[in-house]
Amino acid sequence: MDLTMLSDIFPTGFHGAVTAGVGVGSTVYVAGAGPVGLAAATGAMLLGAAAVIVGDLNADRLAQARSFGCETIDLTKGDPAEQIEQILGVPEVDCAVDAVGFEAKGHGSDSGHEAPATVLNSLMDITAAGGALGIPGLYVTGDPGGIDEAAKKGSLSLSLGTGWAKSLSFTTGQCPVMKYNRSLMMAILNDKVHIAKNVNAQAIGIEDAPRGYAEFDAGAATKYVLNPNGYLDA
Ligand SMILES: NC(=O)c1ccc[n+]([C@@H]2O[C@H](COP(=O)([O-])OP(=O)(O)OC[C@H]3O[C@@H](n4cnc5c(N)ncnc54)[C@H](O)[C@@H]3O)[C@@H](O)[C@H]2O)c1
């Protein structure tokens, strides 16, 4: 099951951590506790981070992040800075990963409302000067269901001045999966990382696919793997 994660989410999350500049002793904030966010948190640990903090509005997914040693932030209670300060003693981190993208929801009293620029703006606020944002979360050039005319064209209201003033670096785009495939495979095969456990991967038969999609869409803390031939049970 661990090797299945090499096809997308593990390299993607790992790429988020690499491009956020995570190294030995880094403090890291990962926005989003979906499979990609949990893979980014796993990647940050593999890269030697001192503290990995994961933020989401979904309590079950935050519990999943805690199950393998992450600190967590409940964003229904407000923006991440104050809660990061309670954990680290300072309201900022060295490295930040956006594993949410344009479907982001607002924080605190704005929880549950679509707010596509929220994650990027909050990451610029909480990342220390000279730090980096890894942005595997998806941003689009058009979103017919966007909240306003700008969002429908993929334009977001970003506080880019904050990024400029703090000399932050940004990396986004599709993950170059093959760049990381072999090294992450070797880490799995040599028992250095347990990505399937960390994302709570579950194999389901093809007949259960509609249930898997529906539960994932509703925010289940599970990464469903379709297993039509039963190979994963072998
Ligand atoms: N770059 C790539 O190559 C690549 C590959 C795979 C996936 N992705 C993208 O990565 C993103 C994450 O994928 P996933 O499968 O984990 O998605 P997901 O929808 O399962 O998880 C996103 C999580 O973000 C949470 N969230 C919403 N608003 C938030 C906020 N303001 N702060 C923190 N968390 C918030 C949601 O509650 C949810 O748990 C998606 O945008 C996906 O399209 C990119």
PDB file of N, CA, C and O and ligand atoms in Angstrom, residues 8 12 31-37 55-58 61 75 99-101 103-105 107 118-119 136-138 173-175 216, ligand 1:
ATOM      1  N   ASP A   8       1.228   9.659  -6.739  1.00  0.00           N
ATOM      2  CA  ASP A   8       0.801  11.054  -6.706  1.00  0.00           C
ATOM      3  C   ASP A   8       1.060  11.732  -5.363  1.00  0.00           C
ATOM      4  O   ASP A   8       1.959  12.544  -5.234  1.00  0.00           O
ATOM      5  N   THR A  12       3.962  14.537  -4.253  1.00  0.00           N
ATOM      6  CA  THR A  12       3.378  15.888  -4.270  1.00  0.00           C
ATOM      7  C   THR A  12       3.567  16.580  -2.922  1.00  0.00           C
ATOM      8  O   THR A  12       4.011  17.727  -2.848  1.00  0.00           O
ATOM      9  N   ALA A  31      -0.768  23.903   5.634  1.00  0.00           N
ATOM     10  CA  ALA A  31      -2.205  24.207   5.565  1.00  0.00           C
ATOM     11  C   ALA A  31      -2.885  23.065   4.828  1.00  0.00           C
ATOM     12  O   ALA A  31      -2.525  22.752   3.688  1.00  0.00           O
ATOM     13  N   GLY A  32      -3.853  22.434   5.497  1.00  0.00           N
ATOM     14  CA  GLY A  32      -4.610  21.341   4.874  1.00  0.00           C
ATOM     15  C   GLY A  32      -4.160  19.988   5.397  1.00  0.00           C
ATOM     16  O   GLY A  32      -2.982  19.650   5.316  1.00  0.00           O
ATOM     17  N   ALA A  33      -5.114  19.241   5.952  1.00  0.00           N
ATOM     18  CA  ALA A  33      -4.819  17.891   6.479  1.00  0.00           C
ATOM     19  C   ALA A  33      -5.490  16.829   5.628  1.00  0.00           C
ATOM     20  O   ALA A  33      -5.823  15.745   6.112  1.00  0.00           O
ATOM     21  N   GLY A  34      -5.676  17.128   4.333  1.00  0.00           N
ATOM     22  CA  GLY A  34      -6.091  16.100   3.385  1.00  0.00           C
ATOM     23  C   GLY A  34      -4.881  15.213   3.093  1.00  0.00           C
ATOM     24  O   GLY A  34      -3.801  15.397   3.681  1.00  0.00           O
ATOM     25  N   PRO A  35      -5.035  14.269   2.196  1.00  0.00           N
ATOM     26  CA  PRO A  35      -3.913  13.370   1.899  1.00  0.00           C
ATOM     27  C   PRO A  35      -2.636  14.097   1.476  1.00  0.00           C
ATOM     28  O   PRO A  35      -1.536  13.699   1.884  1.00  0.00           O
ATOM     29  N   VAL A  36      -2.767  15.159   0.687  1.00  0.00           N
ATOM     30  CA  VAL A  36      -1.557  15.874   0.250  1.00  0.00           C
ATOM     31  C   VAL A  36      -0.906  16.592   1.434  1.00  0.00           C
ATOM     32  O   VAL A  36       0.319  16.564   1.606  1.00  0.00           O
ATOM     33  N   GLY A  37      -1.711  17.213   2.287  1.00  0.00           N
ATOM     34  CA  GLY A  37      -1.156  17.883   3.470  1.00  0.00           C
ATOM     35  C   GLY A  37      -0.481  16.888   4.404  1.00  0.00           C
ATOM     36  O   GLY A  37       0.609  17.147   4.926  1.00  0.00           O
ATOM     37  N   GLY A  55      -2.662  22.603   9.918  1.00  0.00           N
ATOM     38  CA  GLY A  55      -3.906  23.327  10.182  1.00  0.00           C
ATOM     39  C   GLY A  55      -5.017  22.878   9.256  1.00  0.00           C
ATOM     40  O   GLY A  55      -4.788  22.617   8.071  1.00  0.00           O
ATOM     41  N   ASP A  56      -6.228  22.765   9.799  1.00  0.00           N
ATOM     42  CA  ASP A  56      -7.416  22.423   8.992  1.00  0.00           C
ATOM     43  C   ASP A  56      -8.638  22.838   9.797  1.00  0.00           C
ATOM     44  O   ASP A  56      -8.523  23.300  10.948  1.00  0.00           O
ATOM     45  N   LEU A  57      -9.818  22.690   9.177  1.00  0.00           N
ATOM     46  CA  LEU A  57     -11.073  22.952   9.890  1.00  0.00           C
ATOM     47  C   LEU A  57     -11.781  21.643  10.216  1.00  0.00           C
ATOM     48  O   LEU A  57     -12.876  21.658  10.774  1.00  0.00           O
ATOM     49  N   ASN A  58     -11.179  20.526   9.813  1.00  0.00           N
ATOM     50  CA  ASN A  58     -11.798  19.208   9.908  1.00  0.00           C
ATOM     51  C   ASN A  58     -11.144  18.435  11.072  1.00  0.00           C
ATOM     52  O   ASN A  58      -9.970  18.061  11.001  1.00  0.00           O
ATOM     53  N   ARG A  61      -9.541  14.931  10.456  1.00  0.00           N
ATOM     54  CA  ARG A  61      -8.273  14.985   9.720  1.00  0.00           C
ATOM     55  C   ARG A  61      -7.149  15.519  10.617  1.00  0.00           C
ATOM     56  O   ARG A  61      -5.996  15.084  10.497  1.00  0.00           O
ATOM     57  N   LEU A  75      -8.568  25.616  12.640  1.00  0.00           N
ATOM     58  CA  LEU A  75      -8.763  26.941  12.031  1.00  0.00           C
ATOM     59  C   LEU A  75     -10.184  27.474  12.204  1.00  0.00           C
ATOM     60  O   LEU A  75     -10.439  28.625  11.882  1.00  0.00           O
ATOM     61  N   ALA A  99      -1.381  23.072   1.066  1.00  0.00           N
ATOM     62  CA  ALA A  99      -1.948  21.826   0.540  1.00  0.00           C
ATOM     63  C   ALA A  99      -3.468  21.933   0.512  1.00  0.00           C
ATOM     64  O   ALA A  99      -4.183  20.977   0.813  1.00  0.00           O
ATOM     65  N   VAL A 100      -3.946  23.133   0.158  1.00  0.00           N
ATOM     66  CA  VAL A 100      -5.393  23.389   0.090  1.00  0.00           C
ATOM     67  C   VAL A 100      -5.778  23.853  -1.317  1.00  0.00           C
ATOM     68  O   VAL A 100      -6.613  23.251  -1.981  1.00  0.00           O
ATOM     69  N   GLY A 101      -5.163  24.981  -1.749  1.00  0.00           N
ATOM     70  CA  GLY A 101      -5.476  25.505  -3.079  1.00  0.00           C
ATOM     71  C   GLY A 101      -6.689  26.416  -3.089  1.00  0.00           C
ATOM     72  O   GLY A 101      -7.127  26.923  -2.050  1.00  0.00           O
ATOM     73  N   GLU A 103      -9.778  26.037  -3.352  1.00  0.00           N
ATOM     74  CA  GLU A 103     -11.030  25.676  -2.669  1.00  0.00           C
ATOM     75  C   GLU A 103     -10.989  26.004  -1.176  1.00  0.00           C
ATOM     76  O   GLU A 103     -11.798  25.510  -0.398  1.00  0.00           O
ATOM     77  N   ALA A 104     -10.042  26.862  -0.787  1.00  0.00           N
ATOM     78  CA  ALA A 104      -9.854  27.191   0.632  1.00  0.00           C
ATOM     79  C   ALA A 104     -11.106  27.802   1.241  1.00  0.00           C
ATOM     80  O   ALA A 104     -11.841  28.557   0.599  1.00  0.00           O
ATOM     81  N   LYS A 105     -11.306  27.479   2.510  1.00  0.00           N
ATOM     82  CA  LYS A 105     -12.381  28.072   3.320  1.00  0.00           C
ATOM     83  C   LYS A 105     -11.762  29.112   4.249  1.00  0.00           C
ATOM     84  O   LYS A 105     -10.587  29.032   4.600  1.00  0.00           O
ATOM     85  N   HIS A 107     -11.248  31.308   7.840  1.00  0.00           N
ATOM     86  CA  HIS A 107     -10.915  30.885   9.207  1.00  0.00           C
ATOM     87  C   HIS A 107     -11.862  31.538  10.210  1.00  0.00           C
ATOM     88  O   HIS A 107     -12.490  32.543   9.918  1.00  0.00           O
ATOM     89  N   THR A 118      -7.351  32.844   1.105  1.00  0.00           N
ATOM     90  CA  THR A 118      -7.066  32.776   2.551  1.00  0.00           C
ATOM     91  C   THR A 118      -5.758  32.098   2.875  1.00  0.00           C
ATOM     92  O   THR A 118      -4.980  32.585   3.690  1.00  0.00           O
ATOM     93  N   VAL A 119      -5.514  30.945   2.248  1.00  0.00           N
ATOM     94  CA  VAL A 119      -4.320  30.197   2.638  1.00  0.00           C
ATOM     95  C   VAL A 119      -3.065  30.949   2.210  1.00  0.00           C
ATOM     96  O   VAL A 119      -2.141  31.130   3.004  1.00  0.00           O
ATOM     97  N   PRO A 136       1.753  23.146  -3.480  1.00  0.00           N
ATOM     98  CA  PRO A 136       1.186  22.101  -4.339  1.00  0.00           C
ATOM     99  C   PRO A 136      -0.319  22.249  -4.507  1.00  0.00           C
ATOM    100  O   PRO A 136      -0.888  21.713  -5.463  1.00  0.00           O
ATOM    101  N   GLY A 137      -0.994  22.929  -3.581  1.00  0.00           N
ATOM    102  CA  GLY A 137      -2.439  23.157  -3.691  1.00  0.00           C
ATOM    103  C   GLY A 137      -2.749  23.767  -5.049  1.00  0.00           C
ATOM    104  O   GLY A 137      -1.991  24.589  -5.561  1.00  0.00           O
ATOM    105  N   LEU A 138      -3.869  23.357  -5.616  1.00  0.00           N
ATOM    106  CA  LEU A 138      -4.217  23.724  -7.001  1.00  0.00           C
ATOM    107  C   LEU A 138      -4.835  25.119  -7.096  1.00  0.00           C
ATOM    108  O   LEU A 138      -5.761  25.443  -6.350  1.00  0.00           O
ATOM    109  N   GLY A 173       2.707  24.789  -8.936  1.00  0.00           N
ATOM    110  CA  GLY A 173       2.627  24.007 -10.172  1.00  0.00           C
ATOM    111  C   GLY A 173       2.504  22.518  -9.906  1.00  0.00           C
ATOM    112  O   GLY A 173       2.526  22.055  -8.762  1.00  0.00           O
ATOM    113  N   GLN A 174       2.359  21.786 -11.001  1.00  0.00           N
ATOM    114  CA  GLN A 174       2.223  20.325 -10.895  1.00  0.00           C
ATOM    115  C   GLN A 174       3.524  19.720 -10.378  1.00  0.00           C
ATOM    116  O   GLN A 174       4.622  20.137 -10.764  1.00  0.00           O
ATOM    117  N   CYS A 175       3.402  18.733  -9.527  1.00  0.00           N
ATOM    118  CA  CYS A 175       4.595  18.096  -8.956  1.00  0.00           C
ATOM    119  C   CYS A 175       5.358  17.287 -10.011  1.00  0.00           C
ATOM    120  O   CYS A 175       4.757  16.496 -10.734  1.00  0.00           O
ATOM    121  N   PHE A 216     -14.953  10.570   0.784  1.00  0.00           N
ATOM    122  CA  PHE A 216     -13.800  11.468   0.643  1.00  0.00           C
ATOM    123  C   PHE A 216     -14.283  12.901   0.418  1.00  0.00           C
ATOM    124  O   PHE A 216     -13.775  13.848   1.025  1.00  0.00           O
TER     125      PHE A 216
HETATM  126  N1  LIG B   1       0.609  20.048  -7.500  1.00  0.00           N
HETATM  127  C1  LIG B   1       0.238  18.817  -7.793  1.00  0.00           C
HETATM  128  O1  LIG B   1       0.880  18.116  -8.603  1.00  0.00           O
HETATM  129  C2  LIG B   1      -0.952  18.215  -7.079  1.00  0.00           C
HETATM  130  C3  LIG B   1      -1.156  16.811  -7.057  1.00  0.00           C
HETATM  131  C4  LIG B   1      -2.231  16.300  -6.303  1.00  0.00           C
HETATM  132  C5  LIG B   1      -3.089  17.178  -5.639  1.00  0.00           C
HETATM  133  N2  LIG B   1      -2.897  18.537  -5.725  1.00  0.00           N
HETATM  134  C6  LIG B   1      -3.767  19.505  -5.049  1.00  0.00           C
HETATM  135  O2  LIG B   1      -3.410  19.517  -3.659  1.00  0.00           O
HETATM  136  C7  LIG B   1      -4.532  20.011  -2.902  1.00  0.00           C
HETATM  137  C8  LIG B   1      -4.808  19.076  -1.740  1.00  0.00           C
HETATM  138  O3  LIG B   1      -5.210  17.784  -2.207  1.00  0.00           O
HETATM  139  P1  LIG B   1      -5.995  16.794  -1.222  1.00  0.00           P
HETATM  140  O4  LIG B   1      -6.310  15.555  -2.003  1.00  0.00           O
HETATM  141  O5  LIG B   1      -5.269  16.667   0.078  1.00  0.00           O
HETATM  142  O6  LIG B   1      -7.348  17.661  -1.046  1.00  0.00           O
HETATM  143  P2  LIG B   1      -8.505  17.635   0.037  1.00  0.00           P
HETATM  144  O7  LIG B   1      -9.599  18.468  -0.531  1.00  0.00           O
HETATM  145  O8  LIG B   1      -8.790  16.233   0.481  1.00  0.00           O
HETATM  146  O9  LIG B   1      -7.876  18.397   1.305  1.00  0.00           O
HETATM  147  C9  LIG B   1      -7.868  19.784   1.440  1.00  0.00           C
HETATM  148  C10 LIG B   1      -8.051  20.087   2.935  1.00  0.00           C
HETATM  149  O10 LIG B   1      -7.915  21.500   3.128  1.00  0.00           O
HETATM  150  C11 LIG B   1      -8.795  21.871   4.172  1.00  0.00           C
HETATM  151  N3  LIG B   1      -8.962  23.325   4.163  1.00  0.00           N
HETATM  152  C12 LIG B   1      -9.918  24.103   3.568  1.00  0.00           C
HETATM  153  N4  LIG B   1      -9.673  25.399   3.809  1.00  0.00           N
HETATM  154  C13 LIG B   1      -8.543  25.445   4.584  1.00  0.00           C
HETATM  155  C14 LIG B   1      -7.776  26.491   5.148  1.00  0.00           C
HETATM  156  N5  LIG B   1      -8.132  27.781   5.001  1.00  0.00           N
HETATM  157  N6  LIG B   1      -6.656  26.170   5.850  1.00  0.00           N
HETATM  158  C15 LIG B   1      -6.278  24.882   6.036  1.00  0.00           C
HETATM  159  N7  LIG B   1      -6.982  23.828   5.540  1.00  0.00           N
HETATM  160  C16 LIG B   1      -8.090  24.125   4.813  1.00  0.00           C
HETATM  161  C17 LIG B   1     -10.044  21.049   3.902  1.00  0.00           C
HETATM  162  O11 LIG B   1     -10.851  20.940   5.078  1.00  0.00           O
HETATM  163  C18 LIG B   1      -9.435  19.697   3.485  1.00  0.00           C
HETATM  164  O12 LIG B   1      -9.270  18.820   4.594  1.00  0.00           O
HETATM  165  C19 LIG B   1      -5.699  20.113  -3.913  1.00  0.00           C
HETATM  166  O13 LIG B   1      -5.769  21.466  -4.351  1.00  0.00           O
HETATM  167  C20 LIG B   1      -5.253  19.203  -5.041  1.00  0.00           C
HETATM  168  O14 LIG B   1      -5.854  19.529  -6.277  1.00  0.00           O
HETATM  169  C21 LIG B   1      -1.842  19.052  -6.411  1.00  0.00           C
END
